[in-house]
mmCIF file of C-alpha atoms and ligand atoms in Angstrom:
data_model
loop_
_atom_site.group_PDB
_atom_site.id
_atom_site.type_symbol
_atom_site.label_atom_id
_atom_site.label_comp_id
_atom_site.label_asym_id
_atom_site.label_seq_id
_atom_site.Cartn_x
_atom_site.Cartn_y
_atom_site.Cartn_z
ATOM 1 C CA UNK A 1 24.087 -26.639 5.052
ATOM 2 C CA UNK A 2 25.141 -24.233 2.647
ATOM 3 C CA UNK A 3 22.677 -21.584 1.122
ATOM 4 C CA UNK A 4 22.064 -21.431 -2.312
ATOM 5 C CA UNK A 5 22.749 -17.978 -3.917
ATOM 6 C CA UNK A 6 19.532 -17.395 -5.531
ATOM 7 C CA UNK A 7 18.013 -18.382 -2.487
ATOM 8 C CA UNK A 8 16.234 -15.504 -0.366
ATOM 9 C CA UNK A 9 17.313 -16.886 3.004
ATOM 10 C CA UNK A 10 19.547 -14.673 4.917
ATOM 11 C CA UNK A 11 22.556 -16.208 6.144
ATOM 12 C CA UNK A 12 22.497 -14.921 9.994
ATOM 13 C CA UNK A 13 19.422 -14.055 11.951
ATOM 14 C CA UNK A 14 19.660 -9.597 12.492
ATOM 15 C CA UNK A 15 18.263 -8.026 14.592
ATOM 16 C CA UNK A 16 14.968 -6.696 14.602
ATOM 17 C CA UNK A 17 14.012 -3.033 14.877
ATOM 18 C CA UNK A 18 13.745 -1.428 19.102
ATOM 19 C CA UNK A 19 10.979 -1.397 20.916
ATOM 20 C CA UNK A 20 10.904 2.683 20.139
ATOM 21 C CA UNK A 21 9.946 1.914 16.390
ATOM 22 C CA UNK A 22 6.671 0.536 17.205
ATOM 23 C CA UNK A 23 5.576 2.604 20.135
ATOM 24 C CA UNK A 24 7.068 5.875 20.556
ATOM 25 C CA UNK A 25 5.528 8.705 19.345
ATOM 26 C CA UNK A 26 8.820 10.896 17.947
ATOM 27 C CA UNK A 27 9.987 7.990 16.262
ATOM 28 C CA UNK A 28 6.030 8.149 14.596
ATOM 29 C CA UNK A 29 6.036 11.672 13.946
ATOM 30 C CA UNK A 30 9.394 11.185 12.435
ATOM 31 C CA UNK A 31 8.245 8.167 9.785
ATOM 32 C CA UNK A 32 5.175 10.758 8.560
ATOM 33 C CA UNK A 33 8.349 13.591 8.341
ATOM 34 C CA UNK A 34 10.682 11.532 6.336
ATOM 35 C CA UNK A 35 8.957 8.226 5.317
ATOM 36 C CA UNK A 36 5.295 9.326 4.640
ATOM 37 C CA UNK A 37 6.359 12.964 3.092
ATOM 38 C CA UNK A 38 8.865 11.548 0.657
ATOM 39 C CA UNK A 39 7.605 8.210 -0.745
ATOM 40 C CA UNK A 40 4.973 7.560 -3.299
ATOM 41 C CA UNK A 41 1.983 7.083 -1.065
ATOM 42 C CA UNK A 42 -1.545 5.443 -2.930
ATOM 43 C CA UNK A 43 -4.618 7.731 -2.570
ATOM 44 C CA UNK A 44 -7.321 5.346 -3.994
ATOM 45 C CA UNK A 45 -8.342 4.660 -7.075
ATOM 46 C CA UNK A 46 -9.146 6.582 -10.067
ATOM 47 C CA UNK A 47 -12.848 5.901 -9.900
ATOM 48 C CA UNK A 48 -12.469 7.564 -5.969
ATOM 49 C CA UNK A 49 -11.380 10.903 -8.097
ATOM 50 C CA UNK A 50 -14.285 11.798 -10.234
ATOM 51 C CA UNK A 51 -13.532 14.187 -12.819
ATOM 52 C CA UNK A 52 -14.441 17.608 -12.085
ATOM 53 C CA UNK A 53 -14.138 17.028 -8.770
ATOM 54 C CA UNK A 54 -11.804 18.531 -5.825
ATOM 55 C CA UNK A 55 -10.384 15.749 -2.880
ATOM 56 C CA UNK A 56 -8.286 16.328 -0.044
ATOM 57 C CA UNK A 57 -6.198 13.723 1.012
ATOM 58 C CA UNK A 58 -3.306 13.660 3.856
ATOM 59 C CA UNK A 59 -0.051 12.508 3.263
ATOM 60 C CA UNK A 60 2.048 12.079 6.416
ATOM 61 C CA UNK A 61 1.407 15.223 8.243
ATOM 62 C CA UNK A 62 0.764 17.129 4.485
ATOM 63 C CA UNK A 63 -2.662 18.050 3.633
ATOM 64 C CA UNK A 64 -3.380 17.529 0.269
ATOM 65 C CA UNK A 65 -6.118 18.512 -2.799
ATOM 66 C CA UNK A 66 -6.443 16.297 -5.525
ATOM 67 C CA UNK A 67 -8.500 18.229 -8.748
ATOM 68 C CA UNK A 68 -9.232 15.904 -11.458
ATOM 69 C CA UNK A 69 -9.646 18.306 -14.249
ATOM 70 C CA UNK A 70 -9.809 18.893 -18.171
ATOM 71 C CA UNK A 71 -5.842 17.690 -17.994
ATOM 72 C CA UNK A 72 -6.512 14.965 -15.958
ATOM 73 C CA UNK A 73 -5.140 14.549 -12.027
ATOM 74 C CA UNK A 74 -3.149 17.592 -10.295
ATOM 75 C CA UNK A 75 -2.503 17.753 -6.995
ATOM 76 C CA UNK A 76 -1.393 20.427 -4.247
ATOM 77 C CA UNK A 77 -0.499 20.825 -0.900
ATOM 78 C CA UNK A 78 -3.333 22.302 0.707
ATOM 79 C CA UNK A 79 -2.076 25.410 2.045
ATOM 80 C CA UNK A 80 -2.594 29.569 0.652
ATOM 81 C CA UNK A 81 0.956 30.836 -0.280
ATOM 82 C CA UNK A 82 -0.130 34.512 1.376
ATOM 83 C CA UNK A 83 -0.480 33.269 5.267
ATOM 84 C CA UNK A 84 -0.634 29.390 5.230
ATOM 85 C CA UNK A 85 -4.626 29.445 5.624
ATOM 86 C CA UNK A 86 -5.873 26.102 5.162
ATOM 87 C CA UNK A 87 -7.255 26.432 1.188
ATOM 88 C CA UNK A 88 -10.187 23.617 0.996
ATOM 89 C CA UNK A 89 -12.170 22.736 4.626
ATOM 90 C CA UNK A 90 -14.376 19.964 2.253
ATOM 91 C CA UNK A 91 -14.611 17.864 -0.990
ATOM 92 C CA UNK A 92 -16.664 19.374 -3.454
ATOM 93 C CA UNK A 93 -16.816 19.894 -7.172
ATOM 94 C CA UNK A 94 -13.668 21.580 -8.481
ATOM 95 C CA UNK A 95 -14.563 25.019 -10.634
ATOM 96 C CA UNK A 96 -12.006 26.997 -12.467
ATOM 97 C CA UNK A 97 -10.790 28.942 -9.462
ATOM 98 C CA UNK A 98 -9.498 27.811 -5.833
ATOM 99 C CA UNK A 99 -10.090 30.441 -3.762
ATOM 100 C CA UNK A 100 -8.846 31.106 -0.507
ATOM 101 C CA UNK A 101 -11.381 31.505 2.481
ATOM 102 C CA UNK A 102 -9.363 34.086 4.335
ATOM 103 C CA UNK A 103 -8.235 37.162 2.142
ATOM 104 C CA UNK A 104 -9.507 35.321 -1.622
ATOM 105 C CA UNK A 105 -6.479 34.954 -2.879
ATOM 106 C CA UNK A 106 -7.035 33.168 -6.165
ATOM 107 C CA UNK A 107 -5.377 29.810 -7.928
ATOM 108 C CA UNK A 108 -5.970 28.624 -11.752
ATOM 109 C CA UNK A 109 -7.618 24.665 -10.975
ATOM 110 C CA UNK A 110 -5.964 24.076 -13.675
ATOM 111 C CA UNK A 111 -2.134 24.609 -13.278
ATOM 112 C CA UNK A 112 -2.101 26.286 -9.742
ATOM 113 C CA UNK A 113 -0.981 29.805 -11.120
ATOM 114 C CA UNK A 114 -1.494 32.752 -8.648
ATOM 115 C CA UNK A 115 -4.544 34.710 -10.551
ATOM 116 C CA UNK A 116 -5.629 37.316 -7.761
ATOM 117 C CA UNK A 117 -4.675 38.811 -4.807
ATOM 118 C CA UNK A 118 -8.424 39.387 -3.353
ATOM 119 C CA UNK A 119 -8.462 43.100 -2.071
ATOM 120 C CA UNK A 120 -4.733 43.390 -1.200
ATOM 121 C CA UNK A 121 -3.093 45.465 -4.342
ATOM 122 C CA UNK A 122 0.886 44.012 -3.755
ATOM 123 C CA UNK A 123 3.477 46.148 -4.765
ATOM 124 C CA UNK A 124 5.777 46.085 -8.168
ATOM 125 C CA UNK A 125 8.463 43.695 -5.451
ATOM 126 C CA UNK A 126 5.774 41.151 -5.364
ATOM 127 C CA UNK A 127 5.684 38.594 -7.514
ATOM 128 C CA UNK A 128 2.782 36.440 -8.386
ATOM 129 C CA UNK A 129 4.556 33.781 -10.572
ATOM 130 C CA UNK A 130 6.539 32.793 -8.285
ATOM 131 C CA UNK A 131 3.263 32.226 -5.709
ATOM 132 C CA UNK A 132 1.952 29.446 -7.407
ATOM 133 C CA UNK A 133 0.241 26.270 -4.817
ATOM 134 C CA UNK A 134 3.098 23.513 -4.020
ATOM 135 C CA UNK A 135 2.342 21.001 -6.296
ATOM 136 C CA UNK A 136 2.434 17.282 -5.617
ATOM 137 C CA UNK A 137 3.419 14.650 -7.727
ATOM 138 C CA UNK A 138 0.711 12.213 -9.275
ATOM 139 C CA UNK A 139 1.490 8.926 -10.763
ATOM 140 C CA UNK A 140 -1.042 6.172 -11.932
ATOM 141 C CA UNK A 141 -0.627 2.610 -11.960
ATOM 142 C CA UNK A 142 -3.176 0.215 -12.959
ATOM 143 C CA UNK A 143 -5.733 2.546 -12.013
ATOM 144 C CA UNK A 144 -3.926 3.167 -8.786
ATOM 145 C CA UNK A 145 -3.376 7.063 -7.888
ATOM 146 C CA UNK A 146 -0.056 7.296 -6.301
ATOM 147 C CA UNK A 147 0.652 10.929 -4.368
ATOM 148 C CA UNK A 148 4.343 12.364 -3.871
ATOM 149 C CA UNK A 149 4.499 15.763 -1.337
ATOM 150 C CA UNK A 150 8.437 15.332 -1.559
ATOM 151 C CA UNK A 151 10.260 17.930 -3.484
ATOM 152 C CA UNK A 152 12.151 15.353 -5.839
ATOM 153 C CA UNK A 153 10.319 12.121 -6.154
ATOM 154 C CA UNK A 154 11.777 9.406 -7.273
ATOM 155 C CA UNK A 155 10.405 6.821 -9.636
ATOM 156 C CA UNK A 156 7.258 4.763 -8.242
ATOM 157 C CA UNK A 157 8.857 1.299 -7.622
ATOM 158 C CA UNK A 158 7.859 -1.925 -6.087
ATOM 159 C CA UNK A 159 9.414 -4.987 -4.838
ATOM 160 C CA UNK A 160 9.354 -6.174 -8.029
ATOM 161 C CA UNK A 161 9.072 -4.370 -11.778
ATOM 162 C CA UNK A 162 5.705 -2.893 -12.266
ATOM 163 C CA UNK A 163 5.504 -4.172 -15.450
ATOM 164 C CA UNK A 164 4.678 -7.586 -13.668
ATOM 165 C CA UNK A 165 0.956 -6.967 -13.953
ATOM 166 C CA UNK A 166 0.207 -5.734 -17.267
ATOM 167 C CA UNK A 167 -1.455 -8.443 -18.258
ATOM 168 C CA UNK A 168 -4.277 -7.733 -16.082
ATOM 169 C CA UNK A 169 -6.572 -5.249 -17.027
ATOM 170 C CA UNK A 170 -6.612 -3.901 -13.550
ATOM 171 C CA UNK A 171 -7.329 -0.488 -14.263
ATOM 172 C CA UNK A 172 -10.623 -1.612 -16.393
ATOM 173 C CA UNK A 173 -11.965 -3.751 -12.762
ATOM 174 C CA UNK A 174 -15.103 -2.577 -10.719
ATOM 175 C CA UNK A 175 -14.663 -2.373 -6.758
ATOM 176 C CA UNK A 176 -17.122 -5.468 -6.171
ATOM 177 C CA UNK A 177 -16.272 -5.541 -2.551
ATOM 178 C CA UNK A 178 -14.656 -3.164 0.093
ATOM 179 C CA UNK A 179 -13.343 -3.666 3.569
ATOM 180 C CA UNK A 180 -11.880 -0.814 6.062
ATOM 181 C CA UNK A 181 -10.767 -1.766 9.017
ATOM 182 C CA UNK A 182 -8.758 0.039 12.066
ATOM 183 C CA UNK A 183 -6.195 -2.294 13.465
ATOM 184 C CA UNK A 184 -4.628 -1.904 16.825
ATOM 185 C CA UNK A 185 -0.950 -2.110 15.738
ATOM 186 C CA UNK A 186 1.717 0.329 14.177
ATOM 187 C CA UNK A 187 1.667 0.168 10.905
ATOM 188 C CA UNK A 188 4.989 -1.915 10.142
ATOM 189 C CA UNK A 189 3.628 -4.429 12.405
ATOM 190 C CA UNK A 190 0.980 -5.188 10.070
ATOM 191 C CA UNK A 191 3.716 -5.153 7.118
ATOM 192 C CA UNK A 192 6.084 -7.396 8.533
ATOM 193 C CA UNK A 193 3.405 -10.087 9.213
ATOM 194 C CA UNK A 194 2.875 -9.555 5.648
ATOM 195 C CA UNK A 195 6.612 -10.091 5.304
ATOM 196 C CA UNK A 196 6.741 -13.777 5.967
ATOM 197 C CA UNK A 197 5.184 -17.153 6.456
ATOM 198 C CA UNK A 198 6.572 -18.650 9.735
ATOM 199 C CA UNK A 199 3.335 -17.617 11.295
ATOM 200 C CA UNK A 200 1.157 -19.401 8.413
ATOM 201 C CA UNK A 201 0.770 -22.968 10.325
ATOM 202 C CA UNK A 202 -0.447 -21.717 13.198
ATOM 203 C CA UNK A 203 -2.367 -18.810 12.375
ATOM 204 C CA UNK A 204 -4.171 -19.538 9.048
ATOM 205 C CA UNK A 205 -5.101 -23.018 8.466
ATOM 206 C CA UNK A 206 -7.589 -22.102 5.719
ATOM 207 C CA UNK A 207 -4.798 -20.178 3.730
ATOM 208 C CA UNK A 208 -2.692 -23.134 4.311
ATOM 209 C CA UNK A 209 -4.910 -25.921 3.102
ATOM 210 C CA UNK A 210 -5.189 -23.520 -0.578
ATOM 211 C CA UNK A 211 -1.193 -23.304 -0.533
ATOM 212 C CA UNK A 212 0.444 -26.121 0.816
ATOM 213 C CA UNK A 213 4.019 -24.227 0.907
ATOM 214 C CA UNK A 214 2.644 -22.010 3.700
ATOM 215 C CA UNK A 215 2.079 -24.517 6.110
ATOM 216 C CA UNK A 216 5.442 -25.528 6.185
ATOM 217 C CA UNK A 217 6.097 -21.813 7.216
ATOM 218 C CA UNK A 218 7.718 -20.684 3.869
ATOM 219 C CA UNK A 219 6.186 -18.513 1.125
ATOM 220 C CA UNK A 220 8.612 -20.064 -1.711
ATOM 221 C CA UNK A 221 10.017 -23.269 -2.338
ATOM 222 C CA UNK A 222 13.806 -21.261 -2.646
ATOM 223 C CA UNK A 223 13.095 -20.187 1.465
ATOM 224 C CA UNK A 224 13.623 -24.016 2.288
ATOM 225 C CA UNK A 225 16.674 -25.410 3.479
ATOM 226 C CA UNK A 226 18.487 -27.593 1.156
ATOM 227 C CA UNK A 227 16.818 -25.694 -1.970
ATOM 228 C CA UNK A 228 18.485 -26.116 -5.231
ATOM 229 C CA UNK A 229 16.993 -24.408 -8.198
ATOM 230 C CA UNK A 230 17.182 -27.821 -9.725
ATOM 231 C CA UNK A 231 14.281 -28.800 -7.895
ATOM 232 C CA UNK A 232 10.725 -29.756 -9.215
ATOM 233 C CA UNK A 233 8.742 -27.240 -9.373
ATOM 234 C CA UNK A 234 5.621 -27.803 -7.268
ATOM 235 C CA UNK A 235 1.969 -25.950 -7.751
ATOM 236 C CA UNK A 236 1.593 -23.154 -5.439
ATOM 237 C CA UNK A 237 -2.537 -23.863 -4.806
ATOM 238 C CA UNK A 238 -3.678 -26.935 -3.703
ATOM 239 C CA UNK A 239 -4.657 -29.756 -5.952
ATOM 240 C CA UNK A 240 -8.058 -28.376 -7.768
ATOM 241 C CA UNK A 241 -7.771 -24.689 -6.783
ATOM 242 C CA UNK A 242 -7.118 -22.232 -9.475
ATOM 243 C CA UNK A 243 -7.917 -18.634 -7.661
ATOM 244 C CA UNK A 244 -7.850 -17.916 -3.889
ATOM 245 C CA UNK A 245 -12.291 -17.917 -3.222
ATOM 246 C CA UNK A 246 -14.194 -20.483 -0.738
ATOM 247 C CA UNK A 247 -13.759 -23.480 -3.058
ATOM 248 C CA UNK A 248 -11.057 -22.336 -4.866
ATOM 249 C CA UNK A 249 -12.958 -22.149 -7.849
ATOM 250 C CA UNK A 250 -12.646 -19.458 -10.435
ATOM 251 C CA UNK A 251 -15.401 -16.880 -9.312
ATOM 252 C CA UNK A 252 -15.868 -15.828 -13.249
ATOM 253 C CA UNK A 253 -13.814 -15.782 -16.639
ATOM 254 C CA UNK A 254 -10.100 -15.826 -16.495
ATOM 255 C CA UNK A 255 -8.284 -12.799 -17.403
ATOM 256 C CA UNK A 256 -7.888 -13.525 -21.273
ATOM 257 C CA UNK A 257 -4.258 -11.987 -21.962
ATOM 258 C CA UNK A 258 -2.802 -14.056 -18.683
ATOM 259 C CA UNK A 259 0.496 -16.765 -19.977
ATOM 260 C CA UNK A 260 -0.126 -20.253 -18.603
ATOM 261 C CA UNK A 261 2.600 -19.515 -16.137
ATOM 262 C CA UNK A 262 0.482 -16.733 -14.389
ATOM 263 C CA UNK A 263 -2.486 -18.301 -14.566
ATOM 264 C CA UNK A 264 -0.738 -21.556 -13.032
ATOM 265 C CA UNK A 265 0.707 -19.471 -10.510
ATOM 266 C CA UNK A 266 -2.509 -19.236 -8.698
ATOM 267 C CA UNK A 267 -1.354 -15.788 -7.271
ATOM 268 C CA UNK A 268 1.079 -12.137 -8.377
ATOM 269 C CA UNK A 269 2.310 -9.925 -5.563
ATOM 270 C CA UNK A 270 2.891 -6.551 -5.930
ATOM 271 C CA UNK A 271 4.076 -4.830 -3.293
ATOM 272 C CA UNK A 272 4.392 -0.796 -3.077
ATOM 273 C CA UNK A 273 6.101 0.332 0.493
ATOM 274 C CA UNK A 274 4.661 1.932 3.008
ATOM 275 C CA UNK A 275 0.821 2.006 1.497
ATOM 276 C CA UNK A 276 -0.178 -0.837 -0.542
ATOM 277 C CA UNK A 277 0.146 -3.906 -2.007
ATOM 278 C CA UNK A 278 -1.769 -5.896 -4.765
ATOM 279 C CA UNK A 279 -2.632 -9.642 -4.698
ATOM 280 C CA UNK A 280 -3.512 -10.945 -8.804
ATOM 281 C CA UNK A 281 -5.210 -13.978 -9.167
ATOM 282 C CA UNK A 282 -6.524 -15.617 -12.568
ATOM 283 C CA UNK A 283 -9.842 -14.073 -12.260
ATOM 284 C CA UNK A 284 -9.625 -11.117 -10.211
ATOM 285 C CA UNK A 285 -7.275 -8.526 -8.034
ATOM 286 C CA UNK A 286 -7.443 -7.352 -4.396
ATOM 287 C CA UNK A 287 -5.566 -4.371 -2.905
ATOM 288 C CA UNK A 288 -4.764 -3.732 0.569
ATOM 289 C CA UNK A 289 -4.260 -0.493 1.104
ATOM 290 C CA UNK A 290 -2.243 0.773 4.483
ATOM 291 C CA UNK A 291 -2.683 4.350 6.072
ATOM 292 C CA UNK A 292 -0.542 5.088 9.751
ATOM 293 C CA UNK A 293 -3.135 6.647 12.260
ATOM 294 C CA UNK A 294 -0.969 7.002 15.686
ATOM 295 C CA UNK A 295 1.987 4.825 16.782
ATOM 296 C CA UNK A 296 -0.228 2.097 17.662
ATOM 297 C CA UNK A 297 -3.395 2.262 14.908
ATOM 298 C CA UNK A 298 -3.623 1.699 11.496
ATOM 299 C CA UNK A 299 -6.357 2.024 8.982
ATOM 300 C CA UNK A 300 -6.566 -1.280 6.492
ATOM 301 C CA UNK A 301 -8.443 -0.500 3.160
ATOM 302 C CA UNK A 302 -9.215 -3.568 0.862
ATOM 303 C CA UNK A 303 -10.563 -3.743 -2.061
ATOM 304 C CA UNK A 304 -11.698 -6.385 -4.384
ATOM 305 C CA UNK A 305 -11.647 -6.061 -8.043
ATOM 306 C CA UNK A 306 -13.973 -7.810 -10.879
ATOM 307 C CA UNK A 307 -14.965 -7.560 -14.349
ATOM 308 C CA UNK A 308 -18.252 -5.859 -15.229
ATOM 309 C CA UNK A 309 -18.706 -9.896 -17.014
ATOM 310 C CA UNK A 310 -18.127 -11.245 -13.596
ATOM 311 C CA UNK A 311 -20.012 -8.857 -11.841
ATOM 312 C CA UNK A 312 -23.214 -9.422 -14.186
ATOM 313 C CA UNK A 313 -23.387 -13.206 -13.185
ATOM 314 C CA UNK A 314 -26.744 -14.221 -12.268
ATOM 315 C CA UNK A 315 -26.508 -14.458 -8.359
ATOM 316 C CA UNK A 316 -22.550 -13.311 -7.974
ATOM 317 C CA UNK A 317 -21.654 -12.894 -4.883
ATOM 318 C CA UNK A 318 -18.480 -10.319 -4.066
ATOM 319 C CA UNK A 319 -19.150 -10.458 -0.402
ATOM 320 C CA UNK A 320 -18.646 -14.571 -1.090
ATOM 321 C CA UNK A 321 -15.520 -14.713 -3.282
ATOM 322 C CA UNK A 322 -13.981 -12.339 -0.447
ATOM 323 C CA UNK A 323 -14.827 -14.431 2.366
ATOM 324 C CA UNK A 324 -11.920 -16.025 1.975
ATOM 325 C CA UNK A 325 -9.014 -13.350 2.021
ATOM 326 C CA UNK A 326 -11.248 -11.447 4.934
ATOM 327 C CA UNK A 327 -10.798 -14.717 7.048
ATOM 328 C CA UNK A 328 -6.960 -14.353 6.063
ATOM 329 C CA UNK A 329 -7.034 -10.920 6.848
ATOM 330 C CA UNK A 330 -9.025 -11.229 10.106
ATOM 331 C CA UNK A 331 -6.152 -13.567 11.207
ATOM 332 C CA UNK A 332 -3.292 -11.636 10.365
ATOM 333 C CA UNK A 333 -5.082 -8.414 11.675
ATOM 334 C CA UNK A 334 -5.710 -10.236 15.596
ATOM 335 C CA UNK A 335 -2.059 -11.158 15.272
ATOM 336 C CA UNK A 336 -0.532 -8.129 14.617
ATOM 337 C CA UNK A 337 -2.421 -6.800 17.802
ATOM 338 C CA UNK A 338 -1.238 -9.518 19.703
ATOM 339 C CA UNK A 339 2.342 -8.372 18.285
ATOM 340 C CA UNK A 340 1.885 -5.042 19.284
ATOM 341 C CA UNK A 341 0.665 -5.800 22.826
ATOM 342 C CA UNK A 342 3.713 -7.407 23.455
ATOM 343 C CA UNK A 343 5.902 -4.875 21.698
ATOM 344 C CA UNK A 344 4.456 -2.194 24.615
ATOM 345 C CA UNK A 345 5.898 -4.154 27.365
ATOM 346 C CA UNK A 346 8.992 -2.771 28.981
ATOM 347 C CA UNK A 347 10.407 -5.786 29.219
ATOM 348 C CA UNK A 348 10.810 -6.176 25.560
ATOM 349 C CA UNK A 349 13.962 -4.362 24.171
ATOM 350 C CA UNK A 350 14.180 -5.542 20.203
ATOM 351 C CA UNK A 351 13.926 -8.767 18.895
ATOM 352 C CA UNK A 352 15.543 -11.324 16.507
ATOM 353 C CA UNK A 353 15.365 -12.024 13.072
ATOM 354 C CA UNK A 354 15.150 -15.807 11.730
ATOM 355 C CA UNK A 355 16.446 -16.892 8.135
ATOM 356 C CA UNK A 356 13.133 -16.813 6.514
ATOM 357 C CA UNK A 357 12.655 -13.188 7.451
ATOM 358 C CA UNK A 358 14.510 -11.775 4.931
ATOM 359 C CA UNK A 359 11.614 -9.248 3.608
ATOM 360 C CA UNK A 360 11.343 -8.196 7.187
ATOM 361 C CA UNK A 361 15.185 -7.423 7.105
ATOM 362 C CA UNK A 362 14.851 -5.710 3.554
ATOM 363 C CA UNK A 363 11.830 -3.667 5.167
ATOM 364 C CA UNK A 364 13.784 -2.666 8.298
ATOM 365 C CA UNK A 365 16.673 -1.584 5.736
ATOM 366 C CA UNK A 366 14.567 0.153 3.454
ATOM 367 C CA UNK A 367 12.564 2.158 5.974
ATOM 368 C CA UNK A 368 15.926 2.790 8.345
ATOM 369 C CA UNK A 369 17.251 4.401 4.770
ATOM 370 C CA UNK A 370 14.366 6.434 3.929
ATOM 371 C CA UNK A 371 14.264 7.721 7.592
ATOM 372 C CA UNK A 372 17.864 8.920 7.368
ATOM 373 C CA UNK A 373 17.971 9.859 3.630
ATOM 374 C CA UNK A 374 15.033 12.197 4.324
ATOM 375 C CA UNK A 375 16.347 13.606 7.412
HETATM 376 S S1 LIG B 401 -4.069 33.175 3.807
HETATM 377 FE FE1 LIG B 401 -5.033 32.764 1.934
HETATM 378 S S2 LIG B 401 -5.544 34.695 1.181
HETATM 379 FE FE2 LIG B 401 -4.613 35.114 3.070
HETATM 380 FE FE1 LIG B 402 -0.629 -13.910 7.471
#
């Protein structure tokens, strides 16, 4: 049967990445060295960045400070440019200066500029313009802060054009529920069981019963065989259901500036590799956020965001309306484990790629790139 074009199916079945990818420690330290230190990485939210405050953060293997200031966001590595002492051991309020603990070498908060020297009295060779911190780049999104320690970031991109959410007022949402968890997988693991639906039927039938598509193993109607963009157009949520919560009713007001078609929809992906992606619904937003610990652990942070109108319900229940993507999560969680315990045995060598994996693929590509662009 013949594919059609605009259909996402790959036309072979690749293979998948080695065995190395997901276990070995060089190839790890190499992801944070290339991967992690090059690519817009999300930090949190705004709100996690309180103005006049100082943050460190780690990106890859780079520590980082994060000073929300007059100017807004700036962000540094975390290291003194006279010996490489470590500049901030703690949050804490941000003043005007940032002063090294060691010899007091001084930094402007405010655009990084070397001010002082402490005691040391440098010579006319030495320069203190050209000692400035390293700065990092800060982007925001929605509310999102996004963190760059590369030295020439690129544009923040996702999988599909950012623009995609504006009609949500996601940067104007209250966290109304939060989830960390520590999952005992590498951390592509976890993103390429987010990268496709084959293991929807038998690992989610709650998920499944709210979108009928993913229980025949398929996130889109184009991933079947035989599509033709010709088709009827089918509703992605089950007859009744208009947001993903318990009973699929909305858990407040709809989001006022959505088009029918996104309200319809049921559900908008955004997805930001390696750190985070963000699930839209009709009456509020959820963000999984994705942080490599070791080779085989990853930190999952998810948060779940509401209007203060929805929030101020008599009786509303965040914990409630999130039930339903924590069972989701839950699942997908215990079977990226089970992935990764079977990725550790010798036996395995790489696998095998089917048609429908074709994010997978485009994951394995993109990372395989970034790896070797970087290096
Ligand atoms: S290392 Fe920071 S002042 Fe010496
Ligand atoms: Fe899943």
């Amino acid at each position: 049967m013949t594919i059609h074009p605009l259909s996402p199916r790959l036309d072979h079945c690749p293979e998948s990445l080695p065995r190395d990818a997901y276990i070995d420690p060089d190839w790890f330290t190499r992801e944070l060295e290339t991967v992690f230190a090059r690519q817009w990485l999300c930090a949190g939210r705004l709100g996690d960045f309180p103005k006049g405050t100082l943050r460190r953060r780690t990106l890859g293997n780079a520590p980082v400070i994060v000073i929300h200031g007059e100017g807004g966001l700036s962000a540094y590595h975390n290291v003194c440019r006279h010996r490489g002492a470590e500049l901030c051991a703690e949050d804490r309020t941000a003043g005007r200066l940032i002063t090294c603990p060691y010899h007091a070498w001084s930094y402007s908060a405010a655009d990084g500029k070397l001010v002082a020297t402490g005691p040391a009295k440098p010579t006319a060779d030495f320069d203190p313009s050209s000692h400035g911190l390293l700065p990092v780049a800060v982007r925001i999104w929605q509310g999102f802060v996004f963190l760059n320690a590369g030295p020439a970031p690129a544009p923040l991109t996702a999988d599909v054009p950012l623009a995609a959410l504006d009609n949500w007022p996601i940067a104007a949402l209250q966290v109304g529920h939060r989830w960390e968890k520590e999952v005992a997988c590498n951390w592509k693991v976890f993103w390429e069981n987010y990268s496709e639906c084959l293991h929807c039927p038998g690992i989610h039938p709650e998920l499944c019963d709210m979108v009928p598509i993913y229980g025949e193993g398929i996130m889109g109607a184009s991933e079947a065989l035989g599509w033709t963009p010709e088709q009827p157009v089918r509703p992605n949520l089950r007859d009744g259901a208009e947001s993903w919560t318990p009973d699929g009713k909305p858990c407040g007001p709809m989001f006022p500036a959505l088009t029918d078609e996104e309200r319809r929809r049921g559900y908008s992906f955004v997805t930001i590799w390696p750190s985070l992606y963000v699930v839209a619904h009709a009456d509020y937003v959820r963000a999984v956020r994705i942080e490599p610990m070791s080779p085989r652990r990853t930190r999952l942070t998810v948060e779940w965001y509401f209007p203060e109108i929805t929030l101020a319900q008599p009786g509303f229940d965040a914990g409630r309306v999130a039930s339903f993507a924590r069972t989701v999560l839950a699942q997908d969680g215990a079977a990226a484990e089970m992935n990764q315990r079977g990725l550790a045995s010798p036996a395995f060598t790489r696998g095998r790629l089917m048609p429908e994996e074709y994010e997978l693929h485009r994951f394995h590509r993109w990372l395989l790139k970034a790896m070797g662009e970087a290096a």
